[in-house]
mmCIF file of N, CA and C in Angstrom:
data_model
loop_
_atom_site.group_PDB
_atom_site.id
_atom_site.type_symbol
_atom_site.label_atom_id
_atom_site.label_comp_id
_atom_site.label_asym_id
_atom_site.label_seq_id
_atom_site.Cartn_x
_atom_site.Cartn_y
_atom_site.Cartn_z
ATOM 1 N N MET A 30 -2.431 -1.852 -6.945
ATOM 2 C CA MET A 30 -1.391 -1.375 -6.072
ATOM 3 C C MET A 30 -1.758 -1.638 -4.623
ATOM 4 N N VAL A 31 -2.171 -2.828 -4.356
ATOM 5 C CA VAL A 31 -2.535 -3.219 -3.008
ATOM 6 C C VAL A 31 -1.297 -3.193 -2.139
ATOM 7 N N GLY A 32 -1.412 -2.625 -0.954
ATOM 8 C CA GLY A 32 -0.306 -2.583 -0.014
ATOM 9 C C GLY A 32 0.715 -1.506 -0.324
ATOM 10 N N THR A 33 0.483 -0.712 -1.367
ATOM 11 C CA THR A 33 1.403 0.351 -1.725
ATOM 12 C C THR A 33 1.027 1.608 -0.952
ATOM 13 N N PRO A 34 1.984 2.258 -0.317
ATOM 14 C CA PRO A 34 1.674 3.488 0.406
ATOM 15 C C PRO A 34 1.148 4.554 -0.553
ATOM 16 N N ALA A 35 0.333 5.456 -0.026
ATOM 17 C CA ALA A 35 -0.273 6.503 -0.848
ATOM 18 C C ALA A 35 0.787 7.348 -1.538
ATOM 19 N N SER A 36 1.938 7.545 -0.889
ATOM 20 C CA SER A 36 2.980 8.369 -1.488
ATOM 21 C C SER A 36 3.611 7.692 -2.700
ATOM 22 N N ALA A 37 3.449 6.380 -2.846
ATOM 23 C CA ALA A 37 4.042 5.661 -3.967
ATOM 24 C C ALA A 37 3.105 5.617 -5.174
ATOM 25 N N LYS A 38 1.862 6.060 -5.009
ATOM 26 C CA LYS A 38 0.921 6.071 -6.129
ATOM 27 C C LYS A 38 1.341 7.136 -7.129
ATOM 28 N N PRO A 39 1.079 6.891 -8.406
ATOM 29 C CA PRO A 39 1.356 7.944 -9.384
ATOM 30 C C PRO A 39 0.503 9.169 -9.069
ATOM 31 N N LYS A 40 1.047 10.348 -9.374
ATOM 32 C CA LYS A 40 0.351 11.595 -9.055
ATOM 33 C C LYS A 40 -1.001 11.678 -9.748
ATOM 34 N N ASP A 41 -1.123 11.125 -10.945
ATOM 35 C CA ASP A 41 -2.394 11.182 -11.666
ATOM 36 C C ASP A 41 -3.512 10.533 -10.869
ATOM 37 N N GLU A 42 -3.227 9.395 -10.217
ATOM 38 C CA GLU A 42 -4.249 8.702 -9.434
ATOM 39 C C GLU A 42 -4.682 9.554 -8.255
ATOM 40 N N ASP A 43 -3.699 10.186 -7.577
ATOM 41 C CA ASP A 43 -4.036 11.026 -6.431
ATOM 42 C C ASP A 43 -4.895 12.203 -6.862
ATOM 43 N N SER A 44 -4.511 12.862 -7.954
ATOM 44 C CA SER A 44 -5.280 14.025 -8.391
ATOM 45 C C SER A 44 -6.654 13.611 -8.897
ATOM 46 N N GLU A 45 -6.739 12.431 -9.519
ATOM 47 C CA GLU A 45 -8.038 11.945 -9.995
ATOM 48 C C GLU A 45 -8.954 11.637 -8.817
ATOM 49 N N GLU A 46 -8.401 10.964 -7.788
ATOM 50 C CA GLU A 46 -9.202 10.658 -6.601
ATOM 51 C C GLU A 46 -9.661 11.937 -5.920
ATOM 52 N N ALA A 47 -8.778 12.922 -5.843
ATOM 53 C CA ALA A 47 -9.133 14.186 -5.204
ATOM 54 C C ALA A 47 -10.230 14.895 -5.983
ATOM 55 N N SER A 48 -10.145 14.870 -7.315
ATOM 56 C CA SER A 48 -11.169 15.545 -8.108
ATOM 57 C C SER A 48 -12.505 14.833 -7.998
ATOM 58 N N VAL A 49 -12.491 13.510 -7.900
ATOM 59 C CA VAL A 49 -13.738 12.771 -7.719
ATOM 60 C C VAL A 49 -14.357 13.126 -6.375
ATOM 61 N N LYS A 50 -13.524 13.185 -5.331
ATOM 62 C CA LYS A 50 -14.035 13.550 -4.009
ATOM 63 C C LYS A 50 -14.569 14.973 -4.019
ATOM 64 N N ASP A 51 -13.846 15.901 -4.692
ATOM 65 C CA ASP A 51 -14.295 17.285 -4.767
ATOM 66 C C ASP A 51 -15.612 17.386 -5.519
ATOM 67 N N ASP A 52 -15.751 16.610 -6.603
ATOM 68 C CA ASP A 52 -16.966 16.659 -7.404
ATOM 69 C C ASP A 52 -18.162 16.126 -6.646
ATOM 70 N N SER A 53 -17.954 15.110 -5.815
ATOM 71 C CA SER A 53 -19.090 14.496 -5.141
ATOM 72 C C SER A 53 -19.492 15.252 -3.882
ATOM 73 N N GLY A 54 -18.620 16.045 -3.334
ATOM 74 C CA GLY A 54 -18.904 16.724 -2.081
ATOM 75 C C GLY A 54 -20.130 17.619 -2.096
ATOM 76 N N PRO A 55 -20.193 18.642 -2.956
ATOM 77 C CA PRO A 55 -21.315 19.568 -2.907
ATOM 78 C C PRO A 55 -22.651 18.906 -3.218
ATOM 79 N N HIS A 56 -22.631 17.845 -3.997
ATOM 80 C CA HIS A 56 -23.878 17.197 -4.384
ATOM 81 C C HIS A 56 -24.489 16.407 -3.236
ATOM 82 N N ASP A 57 -23.669 16.063 -2.244
ATOM 83 C CA ASP A 57 -24.160 15.258 -1.139
ATOM 84 C C ASP A 57 -24.873 16.092 -0.079
ATOM 85 N N SER A 58 -24.655 17.395 -0.070
ATOM 86 C CA SER A 58 -25.257 18.217 0.970
ATOM 87 C C SER A 58 -26.437 18.992 0.408
ATOM 88 N N ASP A 59 -27.286 19.422 1.306
ATOM 89 C CA ASP A 59 -28.437 20.223 0.912
ATOM 90 C C ASP A 59 -28.115 21.707 0.957
ATOM 91 N N ASP A 60 -26.853 22.068 1.182
ATOM 92 C CA ASP A 60 -26.484 23.462 1.332
ATOM 93 C C ASP A 60 -26.052 24.106 0.030
ATOM 94 N N SER A 61 -26.188 23.429 -1.103
ATOM 95 C CA SER A 61 -25.758 24.017 -2.359
ATOM 96 C C SER A 61 -26.607 25.239 -2.658
ATOM 97 N N CYS A 62 -25.991 26.243 -3.212
ATOM 98 C CA CYS A 62 -26.638 27.502 -3.578
ATOM 99 C C CYS A 62 -27.218 28.209 -2.356
ATOM 100 N N GLY A 63 -26.651 28.002 -1.192
ATOM 101 C CA GLY A 63 -27.061 28.753 -0.029
ATOM 102 C C GLY A 63 -28.286 28.227 0.700
ATOM 103 N N GLY A 64 -28.782 27.072 0.360
ATOM 104 C CA GLY A 64 -29.929 26.519 1.067
ATOM 105 C C GLY A 64 -30.520 25.367 0.300
ATOM 106 N N ASP A 65 -31.550 24.779 0.871
ATOM 107 C CA ASP A 65 -32.236 23.660 0.229
ATOM 108 C C ASP A 65 -32.911 24.160 -1.039
ATOM 109 N N PRO A 66 -32.588 23.558 -2.203
ATOM 110 C CA PRO A 66 -33.174 24.037 -3.449
ATOM 111 C C PRO A 66 -34.698 23.981 -3.432
ATOM 112 N N GLY A 67 -35.284 23.074 -2.692
ATOM 113 C CA GLY A 67 -36.733 22.966 -2.635
ATOM 114 C C GLY A 67 -37.388 24.132 -1.916
ATOM 115 N N ASN A 68 -36.615 24.882 -1.127
ATOM 116 C CA ASN A 68 -37.183 26.012 -0.397
ATOM 117 C C ASN A 68 -37.581 27.152 -1.315
ATOM 118 N N ASP A 69 -37.045 27.190 -2.527
ATOM 119 C CA ASP A 69 -37.395 28.240 -3.475
ATOM 120 C C ASP A 69 -38.756 27.996 -4.110
ATOM 121 N N PHE A 70 -39.267 26.791 -4.005
ATOM 122 C CA PHE A 70 -40.507 26.406 -4.669
ATOM 123 C C PHE A 70 -41.657 26.321 -3.672
ATOM 124 N N SER A 71 -42.815 26.799 -4.110
ATOM 125 C CA SER A 71 -44.029 26.571 -3.324
ATOM 126 C C SER A 71 -44.420 25.110 -3.526
ATOM 127 N N PRO A 72 -45.320 24.577 -2.708
ATOM 128 C CA PRO A 72 -45.741 23.183 -2.914
ATOM 129 C C PRO A 72 -46.304 22.941 -4.319
ATOM 130 N N GLU A 73 -47.044 23.917 -4.835
ATOM 131 C CA GLU A 73 -47.598 23.792 -6.185
ATOM 132 C C GLU A 73 -46.484 23.756 -7.237
ATOM 133 N N GLU A 74 -45.503 24.660 -7.083
ATOM 134 C CA GLU A 74 -44.388 24.708 -8.023
ATOM 135 C C GLU A 74 -43.549 23.436 -7.942
ATOM 136 N N MET A 75 -43.392 22.903 -6.744
ATOM 137 C CA MET A 75 -42.619 21.669 -6.576
ATOM 138 C C MET A 75 -43.316 20.510 -7.276
ATOM 139 N N LYS A 76 -44.635 20.460 -7.189
ATOM 140 C CA LYS A 76 -45.391 19.403 -7.859
ATOM 141 C C LYS A 76 -45.200 19.499 -9.373
ATOM 142 N N ILE A 77 -45.227 20.709 -9.897
ATOM 143 C CA ILE A 77 -45.023 20.904 -11.333
ATOM 144 C C ILE A 77 -43.604 20.508 -11.724
ATOM 145 N N ALA A 78 -42.634 20.871 -10.900
ATOM 146 C CA ALA A 78 -41.245 20.497 -11.179
ATOM 147 C C ALA A 78 -41.090 18.978 -11.195
ATOM 148 N N GLN A 79 -41.758 18.291 -10.272
ATOM 149 C CA GLN A 79 -41.678 16.829 -10.237
ATOM 150 C C GLN A 79 -42.331 16.216 -11.475
ATOM 151 N N LEU A 80 -43.428 16.803 -11.936
ATOM 152 C CA LEU A 80 -44.059 16.321 -13.171
ATOM 153 C C LEU A 80 -43.128 16.524 -14.366
ATOM 154 N N ALA A 81 -42.447 17.655 -14.388
ATOM 155 C CA ALA A 81 -41.504 17.919 -15.477
ATOM 156 C C ALA A 81 -40.350 16.923 -15.442
ATOM 157 N N ILE A 82 -39.918 16.550 -14.253
ATOM 158 C CA ILE A 82 -38.873 15.527 -14.132
ATOM 159 C C ILE A 82 -39.353 14.233 -14.776
ATOM 160 N N GLY A 83 -40.622 13.898 -14.567
ATOM 161 C CA GLY A 83 -41.196 12.709 -15.195
ATOM 162 C C GLY A 83 -41.177 12.798 -16.709
ATOM 163 N N VAL A 84 -41.520 13.972 -17.241
ATOM 164 C CA VAL A 84 -41.509 14.171 -18.695
ATOM 165 C C VAL A 84 -40.098 13.983 -19.236
ATOM 166 N N VAL A 85 -39.132 14.594 -18.585
ATOM 167 C CA VAL A 85 -37.747 14.496 -19.045
ATOM 168 C C VAL A 85 -37.244 13.056 -18.915
ATOM 169 N N SER A 86 -37.618 12.364 -17.850
ATOM 170 C CA SER A 86 -37.203 10.966 -17.679
ATOM 171 C C SER A 86 -37.771 10.086 -18.785
ATOM 172 N N GLU A 87 -39.032 10.290 -19.121
ATOM 173 C CA GLU A 87 -39.650 9.513 -20.201
ATOM 174 C C GLU A 87 -39.021 9.858 -21.548
ATOM 175 N N THR A 88 -38.647 11.113 -21.729
ATOM 176 C CA THR A 88 -37.964 11.518 -22.957
ATOM 177 C C THR A 88 -36.623 10.811 -23.060
ATOM 178 N N LEU A 89 -35.933 10.679 -21.952
ATOM 179 C CA LEU A 89 -34.660 9.957 -21.927
ATOM 180 C C LEU A 89 -34.859 8.499 -22.317
ATOM 181 N N VAL A 90 -35.953 7.893 -21.874
ATOM 182 C CA VAL A 90 -36.264 6.509 -22.247
ATOM 183 C C VAL A 90 -36.420 6.407 -23.764
ATOM 184 N N VAL A 91 -37.098 7.385 -24.364
ATOM 185 C CA VAL A 91 -37.275 7.390 -25.825
ATOM 186 C C VAL A 91 -35.921 7.476 -26.520
ATOM 187 N N ILE A 92 -35.054 8.360 -26.040
ATOM 188 C CA ILE A 92 -33.726 8.520 -26.648
ATOM 189 C C ILE A 92 -32.921 7.228 -26.508
ATOM 190 N N LYS A 93 -32.996 6.559 -25.358
ATOM 191 C CA LYS A 93 -32.277 5.291 -25.174
ATOM 192 C C LYS A 93 -32.786 4.228 -26.139
ATOM 193 N N GLU A 94 -34.098 4.171 -26.333
ATOM 194 C CA GLU A 94 -34.661 3.212 -27.292
ATOM 195 C C GLU A 94 -34.201 3.543 -28.704
ATOM 196 N N LEU A 95 -34.130 4.816 -29.005
ATOM 197 C CA LEU A 95 -33.655 5.245 -30.317
ATOM 198 C C LEU A 95 -32.211 4.808 -30.529
ATOM 199 N N ILE A 96 -31.391 4.930 -29.519
ATOM 200 C CA ILE A 96 -29.992 4.495 -29.613
ATOM 201 C C ILE A 96 -29.923 2.991 -29.848
ATOM 202 N N ARG A 97 -30.759 2.226 -29.152
ATOM 203 C CA ARG A 97 -30.790 0.769 -29.377
ATOM 204 C C ARG A 97 -31.178 0.452 -30.818
ATOM 205 N N PHE A 98 -32.174 1.164 -31.321
ATOM 206 C CA PHE A 98 -32.620 0.951 -32.693
ATOM 207 C C PHE A 98 -31.497 1.263 -33.678
ATOM 208 N N ILE A 99 -30.842 2.393 -33.484
ATOM 209 C CA ILE A 99 -29.755 2.792 -34.384
ATOM 210 C C ILE A 99 -28.631 1.768 -34.338
ATOM 211 N N THR A 100 -28.310 1.278 -33.146
ATOM 212 C CA THR A 100 -27.256 0.275 -33.001
ATOM 213 C C THR A 100 -27.600 -0.992 -33.770
ATOM 214 N N SER A 101 -28.839 -1.461 -33.636
ATOM 215 C CA SER A 101 -29.223 -2.678 -34.370
ATOM 216 C C SER A 101 -29.321 -2.404 -35.866
ATOM 217 N N PHE A 102 -29.775 -1.211 -36.229
ATOM 218 C CA PHE A 102 -29.870 -0.821 -37.636
ATOM 219 C C PHE A 102 -28.477 -0.762 -38.255
ATOM 220 N N ASN A 103 -27.515 -0.265 -37.486
ATOM 221 C CA ASN A 103 -26.134 -0.154 -37.950
ATOM 222 C C ASN A 103 -25.545 -1.530 -38.250
ATOM 223 N N LYS A 104 -25.906 -2.532 -37.456
ATOM 224 C CA LYS A 104 -25.397 -3.886 -37.673
ATOM 225 C C LYS A 104 -25.945 -4.489 -38.958
ATOM 226 N N GLN A 105 -27.129 -4.047 -39.383
ATOM 227 C CA GLN A 105 -27.769 -4.586 -40.579
ATOM 228 C C GLN A 105 -27.450 -3.771 -41.828
ATOM 229 N N GLU A 106 -26.729 -2.674 -41.667
ATOM 230 C CA GLU A 106 -26.481 -1.754 -42.772
ATOM 231 C C GLU A 106 -25.756 -2.433 -43.922
ATOM 232 N N ASN A 107 -26.199 -2.122 -45.116
ATOM 233 C CA ASN A 107 -25.569 -2.583 -46.344
ATOM 234 C C ASN A 107 -24.684 -1.446 -46.855
ATOM 235 N N PRO A 108 -23.380 -1.660 -47.042
ATOM 236 C CA PRO A 108 -22.484 -0.584 -47.471
ATOM 237 C C PRO A 108 -22.895 0.057 -48.796
ATOM 238 N N ASP A 109 -23.628 -0.659 -49.632
ATOM 239 C CA ASP A 109 -24.044 -0.106 -50.919
ATOM 240 C C ASP A 109 -25.137 0.948 -50.758
ATOM 241 N N ASN A 110 -25.830 0.936 -49.654
ATOM 242 C CA ASN A 110 -26.940 1.860 -49.427
ATOM 243 C C ASN A 110 -26.552 2.948 -48.427
ATOM 244 N N GLY A 111 -25.414 3.586 -48.617
ATOM 245 C CA GLY A 111 -24.912 4.590 -47.683
ATOM 246 C C GLY A 111 -25.886 5.716 -47.432
ATOM 247 N N ASN A 112 -26.442 6.320 -48.505
ATOM 248 C CA ASN A 112 -27.378 7.430 -48.335
ATOM 249 C C ASN A 112 -28.675 6.981 -47.686
ATOM 250 N N ASP A 113 -29.100 5.766 -47.987
ATOM 251 C CA ASP A 113 -30.317 5.249 -47.371
ATOM 252 C C ASP A 113 -30.139 5.097 -45.867
ATOM 253 N N PHE A 114 -28.907 4.958 -45.437
ATOM 254 C CA PHE A 114 -28.599 4.798 -44.024
ATOM 255 C C PHE A 114 -28.334 6.151 -43.355
ATOM 256 N N VAL A 115 -27.580 7.018 -44.031
ATOM 257 C CA VAL A 115 -27.151 8.284 -43.441
ATOM 258 C C VAL A 115 -28.300 9.290 -43.337
ATOM 259 N N ASN A 116 -29.112 9.411 -44.360
ATOM 260 C CA ASN A 116 -30.173 10.421 -44.354
ATOM 261 C C ASN A 116 -31.152 10.257 -43.193
ATOM 262 N N PRO A 117 -31.659 9.051 -42.931
ATOM 263 C CA PRO A 117 -32.551 8.914 -41.771
ATOM 264 C C PRO A 117 -31.847 9.211 -40.442
ATOM 265 N N LEU A 118 -30.572 8.846 -40.352
ATOM 266 C CA LEU A 118 -29.838 9.127 -39.117
ATOM 267 C C LEU A 118 -29.651 10.626 -38.924
ATOM 268 N N GLU A 119 -29.414 11.356 -40.015
ATOM 269 C CA GLU A 119 -29.283 12.810 -39.912
ATOM 270 C C GLU A 119 -30.602 13.444 -39.481
ATOM 271 N N ARG A 120 -31.716 12.933 -39.990
ATOM 272 C CA ARG A 120 -33.033 13.442 -39.570
ATOM 273 C C ARG A 120 -33.256 13.166 -38.086
ATOM 274 N N LEU A 121 -32.899 11.954 -37.649
ATOM 275 C CA LEU A 121 -33.045 11.617 -36.231
ATOM 276 C C LEU A 121 -32.156 12.494 -35.351
ATOM 277 N N LEU A 122 -30.947 12.771 -35.815
ATOM 278 C CA LEU A 122 -30.046 13.644 -35.065
ATOM 279 C C LEU A 122 -30.670 15.021 -34.883
ATOM 280 N N LYS A 123 -31.229 15.574 -35.955
ATOM 281 C CA LYS A 123 -31.858 16.896 -35.868
ATOM 282 C C LYS A 123 -33.046 16.874 -34.911
ATOM 283 N N LEU A 124 -33.823 15.798 -34.954
ATOM 284 C CA LEU A 124 -34.964 15.685 -34.042
ATOM 285 C C LEU A 124 -34.495 15.594 -32.589
ATOM 286 N N CYS A 125 -33.441 14.823 -32.357
ATOM 287 C CA CYS A 125 -32.904 14.695 -30.994
ATOM 288 C C CYS A 125 -32.340 16.025 -30.500
ATOM 289 N N GLN A 126 -31.704 16.774 -31.392
ATOM 290 C CA GLN A 126 -31.190 18.086 -31.009
ATOM 291 C C GLN A 126 -32.336 19.021 -30.639
ATOM 292 N N GLU A 127 -33.430 18.949 -31.387
ATOM 293 C CA GLU A 127 -34.594 19.777 -31.075
ATOM 294 C C GLU A 127 -35.206 19.369 -29.733
ATOM 295 N N ILE A 128 -35.254 18.071 -29.469
ATOM 296 C CA ILE A 128 -35.742 17.610 -28.160
ATOM 297 C C ILE A 128 -34.850 18.177 -27.056
ATOM 298 N N GLY A 129 -33.538 18.145 -27.268
ATOM 299 C CA GLY A 129 -32.605 18.693 -26.282
ATOM 300 C C GLY A 129 -32.863 20.167 -26.011
ATOM 301 N N LEU A 130 -33.122 20.929 -27.062
ATOM 302 C CA LEU A 130 -33.426 22.351 -26.890
ATOM 303 C C LEU A 130 -34.708 22.545 -26.074
ATOM 304 N N GLN A 131 -35.702 21.719 -26.356
ATOM 305 C CA GLN A 131 -36.971 21.841 -25.636
ATOM 306 C C GLN A 131 -36.831 21.414 -24.174
ATOM 307 N N VAL A 132 -36.012 20.409 -23.913
ATOM 308 C CA VAL A 132 -35.758 20.000 -22.525
ATOM 309 C C VAL A 132 -35.061 21.136 -21.777
ATOM 310 N N ASP A 133 -34.095 21.786 -22.432
ATOM 311 C CA ASP A 133 -33.432 22.941 -21.821
ATOM 312 C C ASP A 133 -34.440 24.054 -21.531
ATOM 313 N N GLU A 134 -35.313 24.308 -22.495
ATOM 314 C CA GLU A 134 -36.338 25.343 -22.329
ATOM 315 C C GLU A 134 -37.261 25.000 -21.160
ATOM 316 N N LEU A 135 -37.651 23.749 -21.086
ATOM 317 C CA LEU A 135 -38.515 23.299 -19.996
ATOM 318 C C LEU A 135 -37.832 23.515 -18.650
ATOM 319 N N GLY A 136 -36.570 23.145 -18.568
ATOM 320 C CA GLY A 136 -35.821 23.338 -17.327
ATOM 321 C C GLY A 136 -35.725 24.801 -16.935
ATOM 322 N N ALA A 137 -35.521 25.670 -17.917
ATOM 323 C CA ALA A 137 -35.419 27.102 -17.637
ATOM 324 C C ALA A 137 -36.747 27.671 -17.141
ATOM 325 N N CYS A 138 -37.840 27.105 -17.585
ATOM 326 C CA CYS A 138 -39.171 27.595 -17.196
ATOM 327 C C CYS A 138 -39.578 27.153 -15.797
ATOM 328 N N LEU A 139 -38.900 26.177 -15.240
ATOM 329 C CA LEU A 139 -39.312 25.608 -13.953
ATOM 330 C C LEU A 139 -38.936 26.464 -12.757
ATOM 331 N N TYR A 140 -37.868 27.224 -12.871
ATOM 332 C CA TYR A 140 -37.427 27.999 -11.718
ATOM 333 C C TYR A 140 -38.399 29.148 -11.484
ATOM 334 N N PRO A 141 -38.771 29.406 -10.226
ATOM 335 C CA PRO A 141 -39.752 30.463 -9.944
ATOM 336 C C PRO A 141 -39.299 31.823 -10.462
ATOM 337 N N PRO A 142 -40.206 32.593 -10.977
ATOM 338 C CA PRO A 142 -41.611 32.270 -11.212
ATOM 339 C C PRO A 142 -41.741 31.351 -12.428
ATOM 340 N N GLN A 143 -42.495 30.295 -12.275
ATOM 341 C CA GLN A 143 -42.646 29.316 -13.347
ATOM 342 C C GLN A 143 -43.463 29.917 -14.494
ATOM 343 N N GLU A 144 -43.024 29.594 -15.706
ATOM 344 C CA GLU A 144 -43.682 30.096 -16.909
ATOM 345 C C GLU A 144 -44.521 28.969 -17.498
ATOM 346 N N PHE A 145 -45.778 28.917 -17.096
ATOM 347 C CA PHE A 145 -46.636 27.791 -17.460
ATOM 348 C C PHE A 145 -46.866 27.678 -18.963
ATOM 349 N N SER A 146 -47.088 28.792 -19.640
ATOM 350 C CA SER A 146 -47.348 28.710 -21.084
ATOM 351 C C SER A 146 -46.107 28.224 -21.828
ATOM 352 N N ALA A 147 -44.930 28.662 -21.399
ATOM 353 C CA ALA A 147 -43.692 28.208 -22.041
ATOM 354 C C ALA A 147 -43.436 26.730 -21.743
ATOM 355 N N MET A 148 -43.776 26.278 -20.516
ATOM 356 C CA MET A 148 -43.628 24.851 -20.183
ATOM 357 C C MET A 148 -44.546 24.015 -21.059
ATOM 358 N N LYS A 149 -45.777 24.471 -21.207
ATOM 359 C CA LYS A 149 -46.747 23.741 -22.023
ATOM 360 C C LYS A 149 -46.267 23.663 -23.466
ATOM 361 N N THR A 150 -45.767 24.773 -23.985
ATOM 362 C CA THR A 150 -45.264 24.799 -25.358
ATOM 363 C C THR A 150 -44.100 23.831 -25.532
ATOM 364 N N ALA A 151 -43.155 23.837 -24.591
ATOM 365 C CA ALA A 151 -41.994 22.941 -24.680
ATOM 366 C C ALA A 151 -42.429 21.484 -24.640
ATOM 367 N N MET A 152 -43.357 21.155 -23.737
ATOM 368 C CA MET A 152 -43.812 19.760 -23.636
ATOM 369 C C MET A 152 -44.598 19.341 -24.878
ATOM 370 N N GLU A 153 -45.380 20.256 -25.441
ATOM 371 C CA GLU A 153 -46.108 19.943 -26.673
ATOM 372 C C GLU A 153 -45.139 19.690 -27.825
ATOM 373 N N LYS A 154 -44.068 20.489 -27.888
ATOM 374 C CA LYS A 154 -43.071 20.293 -28.945
ATOM 375 C C LYS A 154 -42.356 18.956 -28.774
ATOM 376 N N ILE A 155 -41.997 18.614 -27.547
ATOM 377 C CA ILE A 155 -41.342 17.326 -27.288
ATOM 378 C C ILE A 155 -42.262 16.196 -27.721
ATOM 379 N N SER A 156 -43.514 16.279 -27.324
ATOM 380 C CA SER A 156 -44.492 15.249 -27.679
ATOM 381 C C SER A 156 -44.657 15.148 -29.188
ATOM 382 N N SER A 157 -44.725 16.285 -29.845
ATOM 383 C CA SER A 157 -44.882 16.309 -31.301
ATOM 384 C C SER A 157 -43.677 15.685 -32.005
ATOM 385 N N ILE A 158 -42.492 15.993 -31.534
ATOM 386 C CA ILE A 158 -41.277 15.430 -32.133
ATOM 387 C C ILE A 158 -41.264 13.914 -31.961
ATOM 388 N N ILE A 159 -41.601 13.449 -30.766
ATOM 389 C CA ILE A 159 -41.611 12.005 -30.510
ATOM 390 C C ILE A 159 -42.682 11.327 -31.354
ATOM 391 N N ASP A 160 -43.863 11.949 -31.463
ATOM 392 C CA ASP A 160 -44.914 11.399 -32.326
ATOM 393 C C ASP A 160 -44.435 11.315 -33.769
ATOM 394 N N GLY A 161 -43.711 12.348 -34.217
ATOM 395 C CA GLY A 161 -43.168 12.350 -35.575
ATOM 396 C C GLY A 161 -42.168 11.233 -35.796
ATOM 397 N N MET A 162 -41.352 10.961 -34.782
ATOM 398 C CA MET A 162 -40.396 9.852 -34.882
ATOM 399 C C MET A 162 -41.139 8.532 -35.026
ATOM 400 N N GLN A 163 -42.192 8.362 -34.240
ATOM 401 C CA GLN A 163 -42.958 7.118 -34.286
ATOM 402 C C GLN A 163 -43.645 6.963 -35.635
ATOM 403 N N ASP A 164 -44.223 8.048 -36.158
ATOM 404 C CA ASP A 164 -44.903 7.986 -37.449
ATOM 405 C C ASP A 164 -43.929 7.662 -38.577
ATOM 406 N N ARG A 165 -42.754 8.283 -38.545
ATOM 407 C CA ARG A 165 -41.752 8.003 -39.583
ATOM 408 C C ARG A 165 -41.288 6.564 -39.511
ATOM 409 N N GLY A 166 -41.196 6.033 -38.301
ATOM 410 C CA GLY A 166 -40.770 4.645 -38.125
ATOM 411 C C GLY A 166 -41.757 3.661 -38.716
ATOM 412 N N LYS A 167 -43.042 4.002 -38.672
ATOM 413 C CA LYS A 167 -44.076 3.110 -39.203
ATOM 414 C C LYS A 167 -44.037 3.035 -40.721
ATOM 415 N N TYR A 168 -43.676 4.153 -41.353
ATOM 416 C CA TYR A 168 -43.775 4.220 -42.808
ATOM 417 C C TYR A 168 -42.433 4.154 -43.516
ATOM 418 N N SER A 169 -41.351 4.008 -42.770
ATOM 419 C CA SER A 169 -40.021 3.954 -43.402
ATOM 420 C C SER A 169 -39.697 2.561 -43.856
#
């Protein structure tokens, strides 16, 4: 709609553009939640939060690789072996859901006062689940 006045645009486009602008506004400023979110953290707590971000980022990499594997596995699937295909995917789904729960738990533990033992437990569970995925992949 090049050269079309804004009043001639369909209302859906205007409302969509407005909602996108509204959604991006608060995220661009440091004033969300009444101040800079980093001000709630001591330097030590901020360092731990940054390490946790690294853990979650690496976990996301694992999930993306898993999606690539499933996509390629799906292309090779033989329709006669439905259960052989569905059962491993259901196990992977349950493992991914458990990882999601642990990531949520980790995030909840980061806000001051940080719960170090709960963070350690969540990260150990994430690591254990990922190790289990790798072990199952070797022997499947």
